Coordinates of C-alpha atoms and ligand atoms in Angstrom, one line a residue:
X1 CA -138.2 -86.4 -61.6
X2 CA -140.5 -85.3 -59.0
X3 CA -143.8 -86.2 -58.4
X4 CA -146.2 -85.2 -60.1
X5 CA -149.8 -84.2 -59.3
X6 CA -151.4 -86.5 -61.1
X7 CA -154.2 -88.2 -59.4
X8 CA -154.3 -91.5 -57.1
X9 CA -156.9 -91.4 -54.7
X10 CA -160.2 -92.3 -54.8
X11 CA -162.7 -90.7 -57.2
X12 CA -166.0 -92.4 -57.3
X13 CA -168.7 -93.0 -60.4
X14 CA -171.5 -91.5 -59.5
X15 CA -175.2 -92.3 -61.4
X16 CA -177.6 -89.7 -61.9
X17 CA -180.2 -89.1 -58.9
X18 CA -182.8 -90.9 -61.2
X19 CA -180.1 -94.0 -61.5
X20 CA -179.6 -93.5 -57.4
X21 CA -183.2 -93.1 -56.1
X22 CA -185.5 -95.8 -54.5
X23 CA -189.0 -95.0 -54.0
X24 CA -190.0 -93.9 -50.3
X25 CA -186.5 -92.6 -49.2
X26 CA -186.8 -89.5 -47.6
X27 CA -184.4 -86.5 -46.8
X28 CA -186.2 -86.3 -43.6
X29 CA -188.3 -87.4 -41.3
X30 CA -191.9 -85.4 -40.0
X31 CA -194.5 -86.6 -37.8
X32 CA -197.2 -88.5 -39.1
X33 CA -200.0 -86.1 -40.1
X34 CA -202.9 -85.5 -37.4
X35 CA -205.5 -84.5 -40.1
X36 CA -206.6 -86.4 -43.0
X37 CA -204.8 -86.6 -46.2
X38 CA -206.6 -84.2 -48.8
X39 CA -206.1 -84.7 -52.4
X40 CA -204.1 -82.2 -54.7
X41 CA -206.1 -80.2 -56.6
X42 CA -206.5 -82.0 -60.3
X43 CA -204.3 -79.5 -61.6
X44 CA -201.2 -80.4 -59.8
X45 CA -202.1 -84.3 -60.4
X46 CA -199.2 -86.0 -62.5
X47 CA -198.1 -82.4 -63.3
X48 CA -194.3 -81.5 -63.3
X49 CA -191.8 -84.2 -63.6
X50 CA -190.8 -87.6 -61.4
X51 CA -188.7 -86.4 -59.1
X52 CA -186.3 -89.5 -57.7
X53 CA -187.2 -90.4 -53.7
X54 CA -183.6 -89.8 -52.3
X55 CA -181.8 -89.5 -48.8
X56 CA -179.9 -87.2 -47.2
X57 CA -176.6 -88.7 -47.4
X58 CA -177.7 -90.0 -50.9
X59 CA -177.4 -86.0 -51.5
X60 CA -174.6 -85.3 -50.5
X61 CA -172.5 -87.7 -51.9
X62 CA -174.2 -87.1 -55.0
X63 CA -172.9 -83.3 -55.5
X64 CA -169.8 -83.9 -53.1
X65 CA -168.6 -86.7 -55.6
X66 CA -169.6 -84.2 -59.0
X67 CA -167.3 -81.8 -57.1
X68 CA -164.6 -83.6 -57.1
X69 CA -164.6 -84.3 -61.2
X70 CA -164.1 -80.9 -61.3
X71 CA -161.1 -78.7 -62.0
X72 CA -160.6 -75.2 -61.7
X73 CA -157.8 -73.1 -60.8
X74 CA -159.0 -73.7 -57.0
X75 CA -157.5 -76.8 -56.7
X76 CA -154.6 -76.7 -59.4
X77 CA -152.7 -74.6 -62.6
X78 CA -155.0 -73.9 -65.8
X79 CA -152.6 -73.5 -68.6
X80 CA -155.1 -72.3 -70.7
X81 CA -153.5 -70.3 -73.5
X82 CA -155.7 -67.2 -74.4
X83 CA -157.8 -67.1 -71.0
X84 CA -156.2 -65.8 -68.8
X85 CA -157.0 -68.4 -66.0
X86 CA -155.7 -67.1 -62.9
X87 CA -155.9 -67.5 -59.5
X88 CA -158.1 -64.7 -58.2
X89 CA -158.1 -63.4 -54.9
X90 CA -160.9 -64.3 -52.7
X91 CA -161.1 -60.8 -50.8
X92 CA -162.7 -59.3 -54.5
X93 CA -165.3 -62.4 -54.1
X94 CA -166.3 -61.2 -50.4
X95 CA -167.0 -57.7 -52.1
X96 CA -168.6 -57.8 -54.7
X97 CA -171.2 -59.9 -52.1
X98 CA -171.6 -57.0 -50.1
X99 CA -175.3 -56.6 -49.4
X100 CA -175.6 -53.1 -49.7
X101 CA -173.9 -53.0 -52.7
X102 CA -175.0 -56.2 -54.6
X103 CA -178.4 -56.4 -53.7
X104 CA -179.4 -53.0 -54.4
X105 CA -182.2 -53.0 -56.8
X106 CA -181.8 -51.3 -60.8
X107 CA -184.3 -49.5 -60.6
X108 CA -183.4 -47.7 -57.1
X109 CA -182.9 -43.4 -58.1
X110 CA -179.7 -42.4 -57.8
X111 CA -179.9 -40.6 -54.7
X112 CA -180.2 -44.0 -53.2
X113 CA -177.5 -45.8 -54.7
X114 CA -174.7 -43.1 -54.7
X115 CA -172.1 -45.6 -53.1
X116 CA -172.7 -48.1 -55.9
X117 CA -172.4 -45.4 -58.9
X118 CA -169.3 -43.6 -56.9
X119 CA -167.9 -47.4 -57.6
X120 CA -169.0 -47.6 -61.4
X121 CA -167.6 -44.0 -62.0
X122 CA -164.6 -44.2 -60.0
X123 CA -164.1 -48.1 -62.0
X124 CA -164.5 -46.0 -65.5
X125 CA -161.5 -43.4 -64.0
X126 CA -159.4 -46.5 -63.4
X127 CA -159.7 -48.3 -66.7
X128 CA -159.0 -45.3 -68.7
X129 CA -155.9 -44.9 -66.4
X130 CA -155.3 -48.4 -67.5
X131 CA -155.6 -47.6 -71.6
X132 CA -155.2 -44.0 -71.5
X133 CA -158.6 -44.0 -73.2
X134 CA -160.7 -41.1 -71.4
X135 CA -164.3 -42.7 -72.9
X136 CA -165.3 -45.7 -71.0
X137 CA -168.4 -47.6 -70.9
X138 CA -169.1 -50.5 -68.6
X139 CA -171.9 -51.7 -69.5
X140 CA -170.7 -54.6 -72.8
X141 CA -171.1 -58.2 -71.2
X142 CA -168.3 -60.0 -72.7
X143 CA -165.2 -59.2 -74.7
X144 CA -167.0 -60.2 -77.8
X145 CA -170.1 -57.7 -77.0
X146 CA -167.5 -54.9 -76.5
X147 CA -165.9 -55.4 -80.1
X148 CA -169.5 -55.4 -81.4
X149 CA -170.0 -52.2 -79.4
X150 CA -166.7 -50.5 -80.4
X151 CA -167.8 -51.4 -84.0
X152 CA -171.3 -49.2 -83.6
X153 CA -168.7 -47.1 -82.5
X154 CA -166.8 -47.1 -85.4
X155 CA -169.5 -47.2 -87.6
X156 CA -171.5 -43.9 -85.6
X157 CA -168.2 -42.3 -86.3
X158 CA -168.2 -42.3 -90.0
X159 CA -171.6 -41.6 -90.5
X160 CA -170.9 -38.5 -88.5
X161 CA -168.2 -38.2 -90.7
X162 CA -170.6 -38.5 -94.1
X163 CA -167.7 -41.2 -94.9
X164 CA -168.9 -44.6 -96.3
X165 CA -166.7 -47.5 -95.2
X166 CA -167.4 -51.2 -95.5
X167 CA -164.5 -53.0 -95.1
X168 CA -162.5 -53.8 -91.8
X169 CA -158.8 -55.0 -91.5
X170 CA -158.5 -58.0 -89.2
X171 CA -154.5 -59.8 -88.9
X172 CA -154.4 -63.7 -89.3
X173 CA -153.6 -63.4 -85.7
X174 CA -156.5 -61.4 -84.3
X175 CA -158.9 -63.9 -81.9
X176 CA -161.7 -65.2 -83.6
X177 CA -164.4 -63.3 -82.2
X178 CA -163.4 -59.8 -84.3
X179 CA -164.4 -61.0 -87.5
X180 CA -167.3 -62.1 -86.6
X181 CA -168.3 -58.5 -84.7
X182 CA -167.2 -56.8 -87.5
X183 CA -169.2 -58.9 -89.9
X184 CA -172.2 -58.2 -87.2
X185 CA -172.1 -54.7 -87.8
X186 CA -172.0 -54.8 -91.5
X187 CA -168.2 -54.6 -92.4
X188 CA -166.7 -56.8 -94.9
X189 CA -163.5 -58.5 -92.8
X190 CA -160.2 -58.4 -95.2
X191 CA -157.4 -61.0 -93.7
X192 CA -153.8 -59.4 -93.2
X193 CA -151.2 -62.1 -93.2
X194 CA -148.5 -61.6 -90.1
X195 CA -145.1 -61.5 -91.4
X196 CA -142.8 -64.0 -91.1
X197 CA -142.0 -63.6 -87.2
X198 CA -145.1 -63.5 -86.0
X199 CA -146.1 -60.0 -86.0
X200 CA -148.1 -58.0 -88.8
X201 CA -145.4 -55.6 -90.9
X202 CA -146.4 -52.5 -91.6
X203 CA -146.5 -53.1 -95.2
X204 CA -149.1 -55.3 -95.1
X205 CA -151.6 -52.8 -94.1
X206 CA -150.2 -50.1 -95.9
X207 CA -150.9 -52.7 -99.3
X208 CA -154.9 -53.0 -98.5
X209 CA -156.2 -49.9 -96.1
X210 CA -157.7 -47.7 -98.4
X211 CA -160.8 -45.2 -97.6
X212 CA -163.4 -47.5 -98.1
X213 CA -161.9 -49.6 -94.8
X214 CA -163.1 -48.5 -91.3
X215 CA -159.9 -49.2 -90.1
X216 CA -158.0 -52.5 -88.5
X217 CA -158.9 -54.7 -85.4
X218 CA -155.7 -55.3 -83.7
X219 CA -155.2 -57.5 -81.2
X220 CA -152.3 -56.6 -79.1
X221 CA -150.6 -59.1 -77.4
X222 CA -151.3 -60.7 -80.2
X223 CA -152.8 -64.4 -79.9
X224 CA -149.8 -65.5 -80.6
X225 CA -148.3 -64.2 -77.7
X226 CA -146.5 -61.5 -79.3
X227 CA -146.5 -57.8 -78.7
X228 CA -147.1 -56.1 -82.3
X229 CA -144.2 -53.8 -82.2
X230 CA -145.4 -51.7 -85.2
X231 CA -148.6 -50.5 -83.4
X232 CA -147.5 -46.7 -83.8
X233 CA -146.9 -47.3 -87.8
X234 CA -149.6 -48.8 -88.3
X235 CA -152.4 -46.4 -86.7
X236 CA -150.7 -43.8 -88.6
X237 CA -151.2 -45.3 -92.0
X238 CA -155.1 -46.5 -90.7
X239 CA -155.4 -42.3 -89.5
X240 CA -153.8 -41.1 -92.4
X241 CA -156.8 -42.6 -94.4
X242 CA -159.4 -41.5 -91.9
X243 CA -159.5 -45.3 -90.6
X244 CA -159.9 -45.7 -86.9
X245 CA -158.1 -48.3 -85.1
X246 CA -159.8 -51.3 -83.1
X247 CA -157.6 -52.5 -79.8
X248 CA -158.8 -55.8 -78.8
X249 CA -157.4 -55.5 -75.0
X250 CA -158.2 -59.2 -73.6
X251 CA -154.7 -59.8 -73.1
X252 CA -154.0 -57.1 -70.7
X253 CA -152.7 -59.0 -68.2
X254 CA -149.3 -58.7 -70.1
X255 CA -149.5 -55.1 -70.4
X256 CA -151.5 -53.4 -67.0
X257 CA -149.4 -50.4 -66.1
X258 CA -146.3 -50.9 -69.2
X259 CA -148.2 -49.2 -72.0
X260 CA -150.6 -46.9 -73.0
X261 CA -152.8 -48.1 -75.8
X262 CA -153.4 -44.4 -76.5
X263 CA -150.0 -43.7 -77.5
X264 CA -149.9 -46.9 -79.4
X265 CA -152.7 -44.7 -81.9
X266 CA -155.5 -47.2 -80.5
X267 CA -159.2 -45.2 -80.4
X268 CA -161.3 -47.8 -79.1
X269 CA -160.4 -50.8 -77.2
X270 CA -162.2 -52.9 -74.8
X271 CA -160.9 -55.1 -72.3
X272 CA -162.1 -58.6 -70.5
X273 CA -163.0 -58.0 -67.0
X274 CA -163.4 -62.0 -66.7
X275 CA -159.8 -62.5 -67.8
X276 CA -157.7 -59.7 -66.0
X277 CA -159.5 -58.4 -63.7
X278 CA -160.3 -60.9 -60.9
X279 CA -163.6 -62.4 -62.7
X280 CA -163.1 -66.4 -63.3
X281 CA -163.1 -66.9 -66.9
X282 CA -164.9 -70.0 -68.2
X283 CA -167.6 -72.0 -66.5
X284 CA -170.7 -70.3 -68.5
X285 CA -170.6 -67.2 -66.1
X286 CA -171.3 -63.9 -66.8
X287 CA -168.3 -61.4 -67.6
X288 CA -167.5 -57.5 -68.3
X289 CA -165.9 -56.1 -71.3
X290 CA -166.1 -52.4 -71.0
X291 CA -165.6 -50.4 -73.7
X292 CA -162.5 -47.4 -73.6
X293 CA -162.8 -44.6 -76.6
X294 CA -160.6 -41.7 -76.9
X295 CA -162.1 -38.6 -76.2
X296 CA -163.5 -37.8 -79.7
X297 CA -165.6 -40.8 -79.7
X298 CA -166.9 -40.3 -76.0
X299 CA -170.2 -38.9 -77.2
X300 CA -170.8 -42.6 -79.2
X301 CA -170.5 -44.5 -76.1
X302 CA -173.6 -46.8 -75.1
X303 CA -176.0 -44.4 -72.5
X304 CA -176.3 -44.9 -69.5
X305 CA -172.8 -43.6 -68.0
X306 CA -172.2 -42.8 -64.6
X307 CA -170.9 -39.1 -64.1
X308 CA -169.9 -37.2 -60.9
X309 CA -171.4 -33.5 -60.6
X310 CA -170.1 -31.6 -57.5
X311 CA -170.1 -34.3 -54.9
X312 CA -173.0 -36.4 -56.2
X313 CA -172.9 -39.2 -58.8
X314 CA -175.4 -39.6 -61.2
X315 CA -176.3 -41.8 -64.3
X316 CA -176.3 -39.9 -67.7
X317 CA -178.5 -40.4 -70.1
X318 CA -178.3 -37.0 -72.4
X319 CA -176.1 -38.7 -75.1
X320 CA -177.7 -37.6 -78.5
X321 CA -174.7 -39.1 -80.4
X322 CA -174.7 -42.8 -78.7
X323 CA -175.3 -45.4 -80.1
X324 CA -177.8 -46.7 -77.5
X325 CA -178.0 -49.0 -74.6
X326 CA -175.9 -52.5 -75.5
X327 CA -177.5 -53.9 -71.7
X328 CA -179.8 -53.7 -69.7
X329 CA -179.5 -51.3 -66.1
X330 CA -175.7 -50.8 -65.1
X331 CA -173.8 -53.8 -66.8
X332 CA -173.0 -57.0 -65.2
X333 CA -172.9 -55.3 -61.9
X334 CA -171.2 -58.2 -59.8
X335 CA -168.0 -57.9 -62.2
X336 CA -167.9 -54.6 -62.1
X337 CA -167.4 -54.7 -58.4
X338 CA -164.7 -57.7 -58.6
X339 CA -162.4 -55.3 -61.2
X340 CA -163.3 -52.3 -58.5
X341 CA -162.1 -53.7 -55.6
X342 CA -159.0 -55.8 -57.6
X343 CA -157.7 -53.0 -58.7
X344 CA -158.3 -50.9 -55.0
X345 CA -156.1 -53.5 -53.5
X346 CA -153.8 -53.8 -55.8
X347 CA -153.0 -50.4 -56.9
X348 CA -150.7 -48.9 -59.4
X349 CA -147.7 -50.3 -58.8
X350 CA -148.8 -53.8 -58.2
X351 CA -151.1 -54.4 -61.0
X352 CA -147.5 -53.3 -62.8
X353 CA -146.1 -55.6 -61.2
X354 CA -149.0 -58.4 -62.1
X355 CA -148.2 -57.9 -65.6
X356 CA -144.7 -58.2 -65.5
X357 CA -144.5 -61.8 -63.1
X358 CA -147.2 -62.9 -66.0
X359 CA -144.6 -62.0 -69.2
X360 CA -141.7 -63.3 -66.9
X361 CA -143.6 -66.7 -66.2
X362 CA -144.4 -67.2 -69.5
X363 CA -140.8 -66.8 -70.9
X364 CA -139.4 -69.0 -68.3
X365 CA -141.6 -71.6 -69.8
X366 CA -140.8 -70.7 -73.1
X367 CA -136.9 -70.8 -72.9
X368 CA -137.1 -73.9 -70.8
X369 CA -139.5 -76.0 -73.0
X370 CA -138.2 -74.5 -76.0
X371 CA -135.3 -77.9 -77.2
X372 CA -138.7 -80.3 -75.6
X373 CA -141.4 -78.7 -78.1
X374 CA -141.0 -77.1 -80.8
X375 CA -141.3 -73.1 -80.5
X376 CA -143.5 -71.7 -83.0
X377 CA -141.3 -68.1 -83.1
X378 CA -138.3 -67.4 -81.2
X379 CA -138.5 -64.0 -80.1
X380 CA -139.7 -62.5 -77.1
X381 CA -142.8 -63.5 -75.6
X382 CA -145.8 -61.6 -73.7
X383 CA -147.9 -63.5 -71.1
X384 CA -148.4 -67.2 -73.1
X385 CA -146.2 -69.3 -75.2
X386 CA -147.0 -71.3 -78.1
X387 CA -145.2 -74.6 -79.0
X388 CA -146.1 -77.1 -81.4
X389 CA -145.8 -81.1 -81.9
X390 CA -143.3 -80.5 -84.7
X391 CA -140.9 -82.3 -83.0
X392 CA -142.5 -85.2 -82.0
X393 CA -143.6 -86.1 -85.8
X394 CA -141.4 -88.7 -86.5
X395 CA -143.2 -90.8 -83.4
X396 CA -146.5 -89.5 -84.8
X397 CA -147.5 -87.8 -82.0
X398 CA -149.9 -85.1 -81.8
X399 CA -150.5 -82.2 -79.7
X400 CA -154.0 -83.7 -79.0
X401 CA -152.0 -86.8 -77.7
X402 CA -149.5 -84.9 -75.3
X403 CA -152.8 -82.9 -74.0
X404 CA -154.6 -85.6 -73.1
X405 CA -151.3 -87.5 -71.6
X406 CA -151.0 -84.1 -69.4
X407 CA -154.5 -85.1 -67.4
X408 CA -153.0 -88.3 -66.7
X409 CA -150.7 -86.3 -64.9
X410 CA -152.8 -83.8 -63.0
X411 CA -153.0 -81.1 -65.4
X412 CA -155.8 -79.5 -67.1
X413 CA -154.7 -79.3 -71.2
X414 CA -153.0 -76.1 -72.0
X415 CA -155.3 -74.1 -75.2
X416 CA -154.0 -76.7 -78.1
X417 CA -155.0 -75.7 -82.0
X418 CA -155.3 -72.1 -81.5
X419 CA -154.2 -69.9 -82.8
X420 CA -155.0 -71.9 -86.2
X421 CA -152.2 -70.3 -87.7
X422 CA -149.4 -72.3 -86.0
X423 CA -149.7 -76.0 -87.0
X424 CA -150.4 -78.0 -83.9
X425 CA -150.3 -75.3 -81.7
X426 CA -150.2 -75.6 -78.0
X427 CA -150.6 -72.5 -75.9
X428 CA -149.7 -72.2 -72.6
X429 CA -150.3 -69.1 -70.6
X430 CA -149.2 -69.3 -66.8
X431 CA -149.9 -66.3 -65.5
X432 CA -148.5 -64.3 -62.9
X433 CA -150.2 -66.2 -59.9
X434 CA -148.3 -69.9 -60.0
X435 CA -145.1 -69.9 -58.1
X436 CA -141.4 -70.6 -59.4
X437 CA -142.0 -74.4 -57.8
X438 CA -145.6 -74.7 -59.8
X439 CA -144.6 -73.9 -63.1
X440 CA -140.9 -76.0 -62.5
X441 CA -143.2 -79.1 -62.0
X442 CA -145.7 -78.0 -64.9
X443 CA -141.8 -77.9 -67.1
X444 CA -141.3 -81.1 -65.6
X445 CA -144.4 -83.4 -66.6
X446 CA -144.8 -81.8 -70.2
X447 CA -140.8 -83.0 -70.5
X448 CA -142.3 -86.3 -68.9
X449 CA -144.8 -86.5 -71.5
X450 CA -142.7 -86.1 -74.4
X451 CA -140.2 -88.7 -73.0
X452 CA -143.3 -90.9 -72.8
X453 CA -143.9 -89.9 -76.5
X454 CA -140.7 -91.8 -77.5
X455 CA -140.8 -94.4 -75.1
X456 CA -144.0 -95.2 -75.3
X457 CA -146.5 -93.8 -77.7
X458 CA -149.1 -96.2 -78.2
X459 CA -150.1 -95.3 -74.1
X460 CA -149.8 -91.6 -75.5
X461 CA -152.5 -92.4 -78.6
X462 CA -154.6 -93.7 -75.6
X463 CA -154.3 -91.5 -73.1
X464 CA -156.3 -90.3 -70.6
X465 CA -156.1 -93.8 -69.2
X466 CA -156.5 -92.3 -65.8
X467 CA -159.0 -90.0 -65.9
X468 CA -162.9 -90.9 -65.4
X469 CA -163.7 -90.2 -69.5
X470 CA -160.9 -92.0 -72.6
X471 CA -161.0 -89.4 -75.6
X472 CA -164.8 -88.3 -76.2
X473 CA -166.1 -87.4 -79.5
X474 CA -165.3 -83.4 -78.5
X475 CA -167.5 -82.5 -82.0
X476 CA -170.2 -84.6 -81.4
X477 CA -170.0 -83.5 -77.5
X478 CA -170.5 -79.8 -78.9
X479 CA -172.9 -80.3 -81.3
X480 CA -175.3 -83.3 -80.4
X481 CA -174.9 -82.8 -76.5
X482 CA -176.5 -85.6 -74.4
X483 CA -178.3 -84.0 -71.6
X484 CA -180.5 -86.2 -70.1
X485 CA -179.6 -90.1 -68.7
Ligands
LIG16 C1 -161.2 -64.1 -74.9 C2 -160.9 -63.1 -76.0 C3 -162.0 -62.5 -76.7 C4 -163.4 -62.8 -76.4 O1 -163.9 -62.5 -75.2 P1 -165.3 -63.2 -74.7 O2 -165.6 -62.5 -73.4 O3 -165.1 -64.6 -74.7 O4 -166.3 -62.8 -75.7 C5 -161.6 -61.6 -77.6 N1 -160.4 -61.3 -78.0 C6 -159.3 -62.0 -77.3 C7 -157.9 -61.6 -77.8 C8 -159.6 -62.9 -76.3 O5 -158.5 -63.5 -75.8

């Protein structure tokens, strides 16, 4: 066995500055003053709060030392089924920082900021490359915010259509959020089961879409990993009853450059800029999930767009048919810029080629975990893998248990209970940016764990017993956060 990253060194409690502080310390020194004190006016007096007296080095060990309880896919893997957490180049960091392009202020005309609505229109050209959707809108601020939008879509759509629909399809597999922006915009969400393997059959849909149904939210990969092979057959039977079909897109990373969601018979799909497109996902920061229409639903899109006329670019706002503005200016400009300048350097061929190291890392960890967990379905994976703790039942070990083992180890928890419909789920999704000698030590310690399982699982029901936290209350965490000392 080797090593593995687990930590040893030295990471050091830290108290809050209050905790830390001593009254009179100073971050620096000044000269004695050389005219006499004069009192703050009685406004300021006692105002504002009791800030701690605190040195310099008392600083910076204070933030160095909270630094270094964090992880992030700087300093190791992120397993994290479902997020895409992948290494993302620093180059697409150093541009969208580029002065002249990120400091530029909203409300500048567009003869001034030609450069940065060349980018957002050239950006649009690329993503409907990417889906073969010609309609794109950047300006949704999260995956979740472009479902809602693609459902005003849906919804602007019919009406033009004098068709009243108030249902919505959504597969047992479809992530979490597209009920709920369905529900948003008024539709009634009806659960399809998937099939036995995984994937939805085609008779499932044909059984419940009728023409009171908007059409079907299909997430493809689906969040089980899986790529819904009867896509085509589907859409038809949704078309054939004037449904429209919903692509949920934030998997791309397993599918950049191998399909066209187009000719799958998706109309409106969005996709998570702070997934594949060299955004980090998680942390609380802000995102981009643009919106892609087929051409016949163009004219819905949220206004403003960027256009090109001769050789000028220019925001459009004559859009009678749209559904409105979903944010405000041009969209979470800074993420635009990250996906602009990922995909410049990449290119074609290499976001292709992305996609394809992100399906083949994920099946290598399938097929060699697959006799150490239990495999949820056998059949051929997209860009994550999901396992459960079936096998480890009779020692009464939990996926829980083997996640929390995994920090002991160095690793940050793969995604574990999701998708609900596997029992004990744990998802991993490596993407394409670990090496073959990364994810063979990742193989490693998760086989590690589950010898530890049998060998010893009362330290497994404890574990972390490394890390700076045991097991917290994770509910109570979430609902009753603690945010003061
Ligand atoms: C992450 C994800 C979403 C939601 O994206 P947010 O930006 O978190 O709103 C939607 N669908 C799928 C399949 C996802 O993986």
């Amino acid at each position: 066995m080797k090593k593995t990253p687990g930590r040893s060194g030295l990471i050091f409690d830290e108290p809050l500055l209050w905790e830390k502080g001593k009254k009179g310390r100073h971050g620096m020194s000044i000269p004695a003053s050389d005219v006499p004190a004069a009192a703050l006016p009685e406004a300021l007096q006692g105002a504002g709060p009791d800030f701690p007296d605190l040195s310099e080095i008392d600083v910076v060990r204070h933030y160095t030392r909270l630094s270094q309880w964090n992880y992030g896919v700087d300093s190791g893997m992120y397993p994290l089924g479902s997020c895409t957490m992948k290494y993302n180049p620093k180059i697409n960091e150093k541009v969208a920082a580029t002065p002249e392009l990120a400091a530029a202020h909203p409300m500048l005309g567009d003869e001034y900021v030609q450069g940065n609505l060349q980018i957002m229109f050239e950006l649009q050209e690329y993503l409907a490359a990417i889906t073969g959707l010609p309609g794109v809108s950047l300006q949704p601020a999260a995956g979740a915010h472009g479902e809602l939008t693609g459902m005003l879509v849906f919804a602007a759509c019919h009406r033009a259509r004098h068709s009243k629909r108030t249902k919505i399809l959504i597969p047992d597999t479809a992530h979490g959020t597209n009920p709920a922006s369905a529900a948003l915009c008024g539709y009634k969400p009806v659960p399809i089961k998937s099939g036995a393997n995984g994937i939805l059959r085609v008779e499932s849909v044909a059984e419940v879409m009728d023409e009171e149904t908007a059409g079907i939210m299909i997430t493809n990969p689906n969040t089980l990993g899986l790529f819904e092979t009867n896509i085509r057959q589907i859409a038809e039977i949704v078309h054939a009853k004037g449904g429209l079909v919903y692509g949920d897109g934030a998997n791309m990373n397993a599918v950049m450059g191998v399909i066209s969601a187009a000719r799958c018979g998706v109309d409106v799909m969005h996709l998570n800029l702070h997934k594949t497109f060299s955004t980090p996902h998680g942390g609380g920061g802000p995102g981009a999930g643009p919106l892609c229409v087929t051409g016949e639903l163009e004219k819905y899109l949220p206004i403003p767009r960027a256009v090109k006329d001769g050789d000028t670019y220019r925001l459009d706002f004559d859009c009678p048919d749209s559904v409105g503005r979903v944010h405000a200016f041009h969209g979470n400009f800074g993420v635009l810029l990250r996906a602009y300048s990922y995909i410049r350097t990449m290119g074609a061929e290499n976001l292709k080629k992305a996609s394809q190291l992100a399906v083949l890392n994920a099946a290598y960890i399938k097929e060699k975990l697959k006799g150490t967990l239990q495999l949820a379905y056998n059949r051929p994976c997209m860009h994550e893998c999901v396992f459960s703790d079936g096998l480890q039942q009779e020692d009464k070990i939990t996926t829980l248990d083997m996640a929390k083992r995994l920090i002991d180890h160095g690793y940050h928890p793969p995604t574990i209970y999701f998708p609900l419909v596997v029992h004990g789920a744990i998802m991993i999704e490596p993407t394409e940016t670990e090496c073959k000698e990364d994810i063979d030590q990742f193989i490693e310690t998760v086989k590690l764990v589950v010898q530890e399982a049998k060998d010893n699982p009362e330290l497994l029901r404890q574990a972390p017993v490394m890390a700076k936290m045991r097991r917290l209350d994770e509910t109570r965490a979430a609902r009753n956060p603690c945010l003061c000392g």
